[in-house]
């Protein structure tokens, strides 16, 4: 398995170049085609602006400004992509909202790269649930790049959050190329007793996850964590203690995407992450 097509969300946000650089570095390592997708926001603007003639000349400057902002963001993406010998890259601009356009395009890609939202900047940045919605709507894993600092590359130490769920299993399988390249992998196993009770029979989840990774050439250290608190906070704390450069985890949330209610662990991690996060649903 490898990532041969990677899409990165292009937006006019602070430190956007960090996200583009990370996506480009990953595309270089994977020998992948990189797509930069920007949304002008025109569709949402027109939908939320009432009592107006969309064809009126007076509205044209507003639309031109929005599309111009997206075009400038794409130019920055192109400069970053051109700085590396990628096998291929392209820019795309749409008027639709990112949650729709990214989800649609991501279904034809192997990985989607996004920047962490910044609540201080308000509506000018991606809303906090964008990563979770794209993950769950597209079925494609999402790589979140933190706003706080530039991620280290290459990723050498990874923490995998494991609770035996479908989402955790998909995250683990999608992240195998990264896990196989890492020099150290830690697996945080939550609520071991509950896992074994649910598994029943002869299945021993703690042993099974170690064996599964080993068969893929990943030697992992298993860390059992039976905390009754916020699993997201526990994962971030453990990532700091272990010096992890990447957190791999399942993305949990409500199935009705337009009324997405993030699971506790997902919500905590998306809000407080200081390292890259790889999620799948």
mmCIF file of C-alpha atoms in Angstrom:
data_model
loop_
_atom_site.group_PDB
_atom_site.id
_atom_site.type_symbol
_atom_site.label_atom_id
_atom_site.label_comp_id
_atom_site.label_asym_id
_atom_site.label_seq_id
_atom_site.Cartn_x
_atom_site.Cartn_y
_atom_site.Cartn_z
ATOM 1 C CA UNK A 1 0.000 0.000 0.000
ATOM 2 C CA UNK A 2 1.152 3.538 -0.750
ATOM 3 C CA UNK A 3 -0.228 7.036 -1.208
ATOM 4 C CA UNK A 4 -0.153 7.818 -4.920
ATOM 5 C CA UNK A 5 -2.577 10.746 -4.991
ATOM 6 C CA UNK A 6 -2.558 13.332 -2.203
ATOM 7 C CA UNK A 7 -4.848 16.365 -1.958
ATOM 8 C CA UNK A 8 -4.018 19.301 0.313
ATOM 9 C CA UNK A 9 -6.504 21.952 1.362
ATOM 10 C CA UNK A 10 -5.306 25.341 0.121
ATOM 11 C CA UNK A 11 -6.552 28.317 2.097
ATOM 12 C CA UNK A 12 -5.580 31.888 2.912
ATOM 13 C CA UNK A 13 -4.574 31.213 6.523
ATOM 14 C CA UNK A 14 -1.509 31.952 8.690
ATOM 15 C CA UNK A 15 1.351 29.468 8.246
ATOM 16 C CA UNK A 16 -0.408 27.801 5.326
ATOM 17 C CA UNK A 17 2.987 27.147 3.757
ATOM 18 C CA UNK A 18 3.808 24.743 6.591
ATOM 19 C CA UNK A 19 0.900 22.537 5.578
ATOM 20 C CA UNK A 20 1.827 22.714 1.878
ATOM 21 C CA UNK A 21 5.449 21.864 2.631
ATOM 22 C CA UNK A 22 4.461 18.879 4.725
ATOM 23 C CA UNK A 23 2.146 17.604 2.000
ATOM 24 C CA UNK A 24 4.831 18.132 -0.644
ATOM 25 C CA UNK A 25 7.459 16.303 1.428
ATOM 26 C CA UNK A 26 5.088 13.384 1.856
ATOM 27 C CA UNK A 27 4.289 13.367 -1.865
ATOM 28 C CA UNK A 28 8.017 13.328 -2.641
ATOM 29 C CA UNK A 29 8.658 10.353 -0.355
ATOM 30 C CA UNK A 30 5.647 8.472 -1.686
ATOM 31 C CA UNK A 31 6.290 9.475 -5.319
ATOM 32 C CA UNK A 32 2.717 10.722 -5.341
ATOM 33 C CA UNK A 33 0.790 13.218 -7.432
ATOM 34 C CA UNK A 34 -0.069 16.289 -5.330
ATOM 35 C CA UNK A 35 -3.268 18.305 -5.794
ATOM 36 C CA UNK A 36 -3.840 21.690 -4.187
ATOM 37 C CA UNK A 37 -7.563 22.396 -3.820
ATOM 38 C CA UNK A 38 -8.809 25.878 -2.925
ATOM 39 C CA UNK A 39 -12.368 27.048 -2.361
ATOM 40 C CA UNK A 40 -13.291 30.644 -3.093
ATOM 41 C CA UNK A 41 -16.323 30.510 -0.810
ATOM 42 C CA UNK A 42 -18.495 32.095 -3.492
ATOM 43 C CA UNK A 43 -21.230 29.463 -3.212
ATOM 44 C CA UNK A 44 -21.681 30.009 0.511
ATOM 45 C CA UNK A 45 -21.565 33.784 0.078
ATOM 46 C CA UNK A 46 -24.323 33.701 -2.524
ATOM 47 C CA UNK A 47 -26.423 31.314 -0.488
ATOM 48 C CA UNK A 48 -26.204 33.397 2.682
ATOM 49 C CA UNK A 49 -26.746 36.753 0.945
ATOM 50 C CA UNK A 50 -30.451 37.358 0.640
ATOM 51 C CA UNK A 51 -32.517 39.778 -1.456
ATOM 52 C CA UNK A 52 -29.870 40.164 -4.113
ATOM 53 C CA UNK A 53 -29.657 39.587 -7.831
ATOM 54 C CA UNK A 54 -26.753 37.234 -8.367
ATOM 55 C CA UNK A 55 -26.266 38.558 -11.888
ATOM 56 C CA UNK A 56 -26.135 42.206 -10.780
ATOM 57 C CA UNK A 57 -22.913 44.018 -11.763
ATOM 58 C CA UNK A 58 -22.604 45.373 -8.217
ATOM 59 C CA UNK A 59 -21.865 41.929 -6.828
ATOM 60 C CA UNK A 60 -19.090 41.128 -9.299
ATOM 61 C CA UNK A 61 -16.305 42.898 -7.352
ATOM 62 C CA UNK A 62 -17.105 40.847 -4.250
ATOM 63 C CA UNK A 63 -16.924 37.580 -6.178
ATOM 64 C CA UNK A 64 -13.723 38.662 -7.903
ATOM 65 C CA UNK A 65 -12.158 39.468 -4.531
ATOM 66 C CA UNK A 66 -13.036 36.046 -3.128
ATOM 67 C CA UNK A 67 -11.737 34.214 -6.165
ATOM 68 C CA UNK A 68 -8.617 36.384 -6.209
ATOM 69 C CA UNK A 69 -7.865 35.462 -2.602
ATOM 70 C CA UNK A 70 -8.149 31.762 -3.449
ATOM 71 C CA UNK A 71 -5.944 32.246 -6.523
ATOM 72 C CA UNK A 72 -3.204 33.888 -4.439
ATOM 73 C CA UNK A 73 -3.311 30.994 -1.983
ATOM 74 C CA UNK A 74 -2.913 28.587 -4.889
ATOM 75 C CA UNK A 75 0.107 30.546 -6.104
ATOM 76 C CA UNK A 76 1.780 29.979 -2.742
ATOM 77 C CA UNK A 77 0.968 26.281 -2.997
ATOM 78 C CA UNK A 78 2.479 26.155 -6.475
ATOM 79 C CA UNK A 79 5.712 27.768 -5.270
ATOM 80 C CA UNK A 80 6.061 25.172 -2.531
ATOM 81 C CA UNK A 81 5.275 22.286 -4.887
ATOM 82 C CA UNK A 82 7.755 23.608 -7.479
ATOM 83 C CA UNK A 83 10.549 23.688 -4.890
ATOM 84 C CA UNK A 84 10.646 19.872 -4.784
ATOM 85 C CA UNK A 85 11.132 17.357 -7.622
ATOM 86 C CA UNK A 86 7.605 15.938 -7.441
ATOM 87 C CA UNK A 87 6.424 13.519 -10.095
ATOM 88 C CA UNK A 88 3.383 15.740 -10.609
ATOM 89 C CA UNK A 89 1.305 18.488 -9.049
ATOM 90 C CA UNK A 90 -1.699 20.572 -10.010
ATOM 91 C CA UNK A 91 -3.916 23.348 -8.679
ATOM 92 C CA UNK A 92 -7.678 23.390 -8.624
ATOM 93 C CA UNK A 93 -10.145 26.071 -7.559
ATOM 94 C CA UNK A 94 -13.838 25.584 -6.884
ATOM 95 C CA UNK A 95 -16.601 27.844 -5.570
ATOM 96 C CA UNK A 96 -18.179 25.187 -3.361
ATOM 97 C CA UNK A 97 -17.489 24.900 0.373
ATOM 98 C CA UNK A 98 -14.395 22.910 1.420
ATOM 99 C CA UNK A 99 -16.407 20.319 3.325
ATOM 100 C CA UNK A 100 -18.148 19.360 0.078
ATOM 101 C CA UNK A 101 -15.375 19.867 -2.464
ATOM 102 C CA UNK A 102 -12.669 18.218 -0.343
ATOM 103 C CA UNK A 103 -14.880 15.258 0.504
ATOM 104 C CA UNK A 104 -15.778 14.736 -3.148
ATOM 105 C CA UNK A 105 -12.198 14.927 -4.410
ATOM 106 C CA UNK A 106 -10.732 12.949 -1.511
ATOM 107 C CA UNK A 107 -12.712 9.900 -2.600
ATOM 108 C CA UNK A 108 -10.386 9.723 -5.603
ATOM 109 C CA UNK A 109 -7.246 10.252 -3.535
ATOM 110 C CA UNK A 110 -5.282 8.176 -1.057
ATOM 111 C CA UNK A 111 -4.767 10.903 1.528
ATOM 112 C CA UNK A 112 -6.093 14.382 2.373
ATOM 113 C CA UNK A 113 -3.883 16.922 4.171
ATOM 114 C CA UNK A 114 -5.431 19.741 6.210
ATOM 115 C CA UNK A 115 -4.277 22.479 8.575
ATOM 116 C CA UNK A 116 -5.553 22.508 12.130
ATOM 117 C CA UNK A 117 -8.225 25.164 12.629
ATOM 118 C CA UNK A 118 -7.529 28.191 14.816
ATOM 119 C CA UNK A 119 -10.467 29.347 16.969
ATOM 120 C CA UNK A 120 -8.792 32.729 17.528
ATOM 121 C CA UNK A 121 -9.107 33.542 13.833
ATOM 122 C CA UNK A 122 -12.814 32.710 13.787
ATOM 123 C CA UNK A 123 -14.678 32.095 10.585
ATOM 124 C CA UNK A 124 -11.709 32.952 8.365
ATOM 125 C CA UNK A 125 -10.212 29.543 9.083
ATOM 126 C CA UNK A 126 -11.541 26.012 8.498
ATOM 127 C CA UNK A 127 -14.215 25.145 11.043
ATOM 128 C CA UNK A 128 -13.072 22.667 13.718
ATOM 129 C CA UNK A 129 -15.174 19.818 12.345
ATOM 130 C CA UNK A 130 -13.845 20.024 8.777
ATOM 131 C CA UNK A 131 -11.243 17.279 9.210
ATOM 132 C CA UNK A 132 -13.728 14.924 10.866
ATOM 133 C CA UNK A 133 -16.411 15.608 8.270
ATOM 134 C CA UNK A 134 -14.040 15.036 5.339
ATOM 135 C CA UNK A 135 -12.733 11.869 6.980
ATOM 136 C CA UNK A 136 -16.173 10.396 7.549
ATOM 137 C CA UNK A 137 -17.759 11.622 4.310
ATOM 138 C CA UNK A 138 -14.961 10.606 1.948
ATOM 139 C CA UNK A 139 -13.733 7.395 3.579
ATOM 140 C CA UNK A 140 -10.211 8.680 2.914
ATOM 141 C CA UNK A 141 -7.725 9.196 5.764
ATOM 142 C CA UNK A 142 -6.926 12.758 6.775
ATOM 143 C CA UNK A 143 -3.513 14.053 7.828
ATOM 144 C CA UNK A 144 -3.859 17.060 10.137
ATOM 145 C CA UNK A 145 -0.917 19.471 10.386
ATOM 146 C CA UNK A 146 -0.774 21.456 13.669
ATOM 147 C CA UNK A 147 -0.913 25.245 13.621
ATOM 148 C CA UNK A 148 1.440 25.636 16.594
ATOM 149 C CA UNK A 149 4.699 24.518 14.995
ATOM 150 C CA UNK A 150 6.210 23.051 11.855
ATOM 151 C CA UNK A 151 6.098 19.237 12.039
ATOM 152 C CA UNK A 152 9.334 17.289 11.985
ATOM 153 C CA UNK A 153 10.091 15.334 8.816
ATOM 154 C CA UNK A 154 10.652 12.484 8.338
ATOM 155 C CA UNK A 155 8.329 10.989 10.941
ATOM 156 C CA UNK A 156 10.368 8.554 13.008
ATOM 157 C CA UNK A 157 8.307 7.933 16.136
ATOM 158 C CA UNK A 158 4.568 7.228 15.971
ATOM 159 C CA UNK A 159 1.896 6.693 18.607
ATOM 160 C CA UNK A 160 -1.084 4.560 17.551
ATOM 161 C CA UNK A 161 -4.252 4.821 19.619
ATOM 162 C CA UNK A 162 -6.007 1.456 19.798
ATOM 163 C CA UNK A 163 -9.394 0.599 21.289
ATOM 164 C CA UNK A 164 -10.379 -2.282 19.033
ATOM 165 C CA UNK A 165 -12.925 -0.217 17.091
ATOM 166 C CA UNK A 166 -13.604 -0.192 13.356
ATOM 167 C CA UNK A 167 -12.273 3.374 13.150
ATOM 168 C CA UNK A 168 -9.027 2.477 14.917
ATOM 169 C CA UNK A 169 -8.574 -0.530 12.629
ATOM 170 C CA UNK A 170 -9.032 1.588 9.501
ATOM 171 C CA UNK A 171 -6.596 4.203 10.811
ATOM 172 C CA UNK A 172 -4.007 1.531 11.516
ATOM 173 C CA UNK A 173 -4.327 -0.070 8.075
ATOM 174 C CA UNK A 174 -4.293 3.249 6.204
ATOM 175 C CA UNK A 175 -1.222 4.380 8.172
ATOM 176 C CA UNK A 176 0.829 1.244 7.457
ATOM 177 C CA UNK A 177 3.219 2.968 4.993
ATOM 178 C CA UNK A 178 4.094 5.484 7.710
ATOM 179 C CA UNK A 179 4.262 2.860 10.461
ATOM 180 C CA UNK A 180 6.588 0.701 8.369
ATOM 181 C CA UNK A 181 9.025 3.577 7.846
ATOM 182 C CA UNK A 182 9.061 4.630 11.490
ATOM 183 C CA UNK A 183 11.966 3.687 13.717
ATOM 184 C CA UNK A 184 9.706 3.401 16.792
ATOM 185 C CA UNK A 185 5.987 2.688 17.126
ATOM 186 C CA UNK A 186 4.072 2.769 20.402
ATOM 187 C CA UNK A 187 0.539 1.399 20.650
ATOM 188 C CA UNK A 188 -1.660 2.902 23.370
ATOM 189 C CA UNK A 189 -4.273 0.262 24.212
ATOM 190 C CA UNK A 190 -7.258 1.598 26.123
ATOM 191 C CA UNK A 191 -9.514 -0.363 28.481
ATOM 192 C CA UNK A 192 -7.899 -3.765 28.009
ATOM 193 C CA UNK A 193 -10.435 -5.552 30.202
ATOM 194 C CA UNK A 194 -13.349 -4.204 28.175
ATOM 195 C CA UNK A 195 -11.603 -5.130 24.925
ATOM 196 C CA UNK A 196 -11.098 -8.720 26.003
ATOM 197 C CA UNK A 197 -14.667 -8.970 27.264
ATOM 198 C CA UNK A 198 -16.078 -7.753 23.945
ATOM 199 C CA UNK A 199 -13.785 -9.980 21.891
ATOM 200 C CA UNK A 200 -14.788 -13.180 23.680
ATOM 201 C CA UNK A 201 -13.561 -16.613 22.681
ATOM 202 C CA UNK A 202 -9.830 -17.109 22.280
ATOM 203 C CA UNK A 203 -9.093 -13.670 20.837
ATOM 204 C CA UNK A 204 -6.668 -11.629 22.935
ATOM 205 C CA UNK A 205 -6.746 -8.076 21.531
ATOM 206 C CA UNK A 206 -3.456 -6.979 23.109
ATOM 207 C CA UNK A 207 -1.594 -9.905 21.588
ATOM 208 C CA UNK A 208 -3.477 -9.699 18.306
ATOM 209 C CA UNK A 209 -2.642 -6.054 17.535
ATOM 210 C CA UNK A 210 1.058 -6.696 18.190
ATOM 211 C CA UNK A 211 1.023 -9.746 15.921
ATOM 212 C CA UNK A 212 -0.857 -7.909 13.171
ATOM 213 C CA UNK A 213 1.666 -5.083 13.094
ATOM 214 C CA UNK A 214 4.607 -7.492 13.272
ATOM 215 C CA UNK A 215 3.385 -9.344 10.178
ATOM 216 C CA UNK A 216 3.557 -6.027 8.349
ATOM 217 C CA UNK A 217 7.126 -5.483 9.499
ATOM 218 C CA UNK A 218 6.213 -3.056 12.283
ATOM 219 C CA UNK A 219 7.792 -3.717 15.661
ATOM 220 C CA UNK A 220 5.661 -1.978 18.251
ATOM 221 C CA UNK A 221 5.772 -1.436 21.984
ATOM 222 C CA UNK A 222 2.368 -2.001 23.560
ATOM 223 C CA UNK A 223 1.274 0.342 26.326
ATOM 224 C CA UNK A 224 -1.901 -0.568 28.213
ATOM 225 C CA UNK A 225 -3.859 2.445 29.423
ATOM 226 C CA UNK A 226 -7.010 1.857 31.470
ATOM 227 C CA UNK A 227 -7.935 5.478 32.079
ATOM 228 C CA UNK A 228 -11.561 6.391 32.656
ATOM 229 C CA UNK A 229 -10.894 10.007 31.645
ATOM 230 C CA UNK A 230 -10.741 11.747 28.271
ATOM 231 C CA UNK A 231 -8.998 9.366 25.864
ATOM 232 C CA UNK A 232 -7.998 12.278 23.636
ATOM 233 C CA UNK A 233 -6.212 14.065 26.466
ATOM 234 C CA UNK A 234 -4.567 10.798 27.500
ATOM 235 C CA UNK A 235 -3.317 10.235 23.936
ATOM 236 C CA UNK A 236 -1.841 13.727 23.682
ATOM 237 C CA UNK A 237 -0.154 13.387 27.086
ATOM 238 C CA UNK A 238 1.306 10.013 26.162
ATOM 239 C CA UNK A 239 2.458 11.369 22.783
ATOM 240 C CA UNK A 240 4.413 14.062 24.626
ATOM 241 C CA UNK A 241 5.914 11.584 27.082
ATOM 242 C CA UNK A 242 7.015 9.210 24.317
ATOM 243 C CA UNK A 243 8.312 11.942 22.026
ATOM 244 C CA UNK A 244 5.892 10.969 19.261
ATOM 245 C CA UNK A 245 6.042 12.906 15.997
ATOM 246 C CA UNK A 246 2.702 11.594 14.752
ATOM 247 C CA UNK A 247 -0.521 10.375 16.359
ATOM 248 C CA UNK A 248 -2.591 7.781 14.485
ATOM 249 C CA UNK A 249 -6.174 7.327 15.671
ATOM 250 C CA UNK A 250 -9.730 6.604 14.648
ATOM 251 C CA UNK A 251 -12.096 9.501 14.016
ATOM 252 C CA UNK A 252 -15.327 9.239 15.955
ATOM 253 C CA UNK A 253 -18.484 11.247 15.432
ATOM 254 C CA UNK A 254 -22.173 11.317 14.577
ATOM 255 C CA UNK A 255 -23.157 9.703 11.284
ATOM 256 C CA UNK A 256 -25.273 12.701 10.215
ATOM 257 C CA UNK A 257 -22.487 14.789 8.765
ATOM 258 C CA UNK A 258 -24.272 18.122 8.656
ATOM 259 C CA UNK A 259 -24.970 17.847 12.364
ATOM 260 C CA UNK A 260 -21.601 16.340 13.195
ATOM 261 C CA UNK A 261 -21.073 15.800 16.895
ATOM 262 C CA UNK A 262 -17.462 14.855 17.394
ATOM 263 C CA UNK A 263 -16.603 12.055 19.757
ATOM 264 C CA UNK A 264 -14.819 13.185 22.912
ATOM 265 C CA UNK A 265 -11.380 11.904 21.909
ATOM 266 C CA UNK A 266 -11.612 13.354 18.398
ATOM 267 C CA UNK A 267 -12.808 16.720 19.653
ATOM 268 C CA UNK A 268 -10.043 17.006 22.251
ATOM 269 C CA UNK A 269 -7.293 16.044 19.827
ATOM 270 C CA UNK A 270 -8.454 18.384 17.045
ATOM 271 C CA UNK A 271 -8.618 21.264 19.513
ATOM 272 C CA UNK A 272 -5.396 20.692 21.464
ATOM 273 C CA UNK A 273 -3.023 18.826 19.114
ATOM 274 C CA UNK A 274 0.558 20.029 18.879
ATOM 275 C CA UNK A 275 1.778 17.206 16.625
ATOM 276 C CA UNK A 276 0.474 15.890 13.294
ATOM 277 C CA UNK A 277 -2.555 13.614 13.545
ATOM 278 C CA UNK A 278 -3.523 10.882 11.083
ATOM 279 C CA UNK A 279 -7.222 9.979 11.277
ATOM 280 C CA UNK A 280 -9.564 7.535 9.566
ATOM 281 C CA UNK A 281 -13.219 6.634 10.078
#
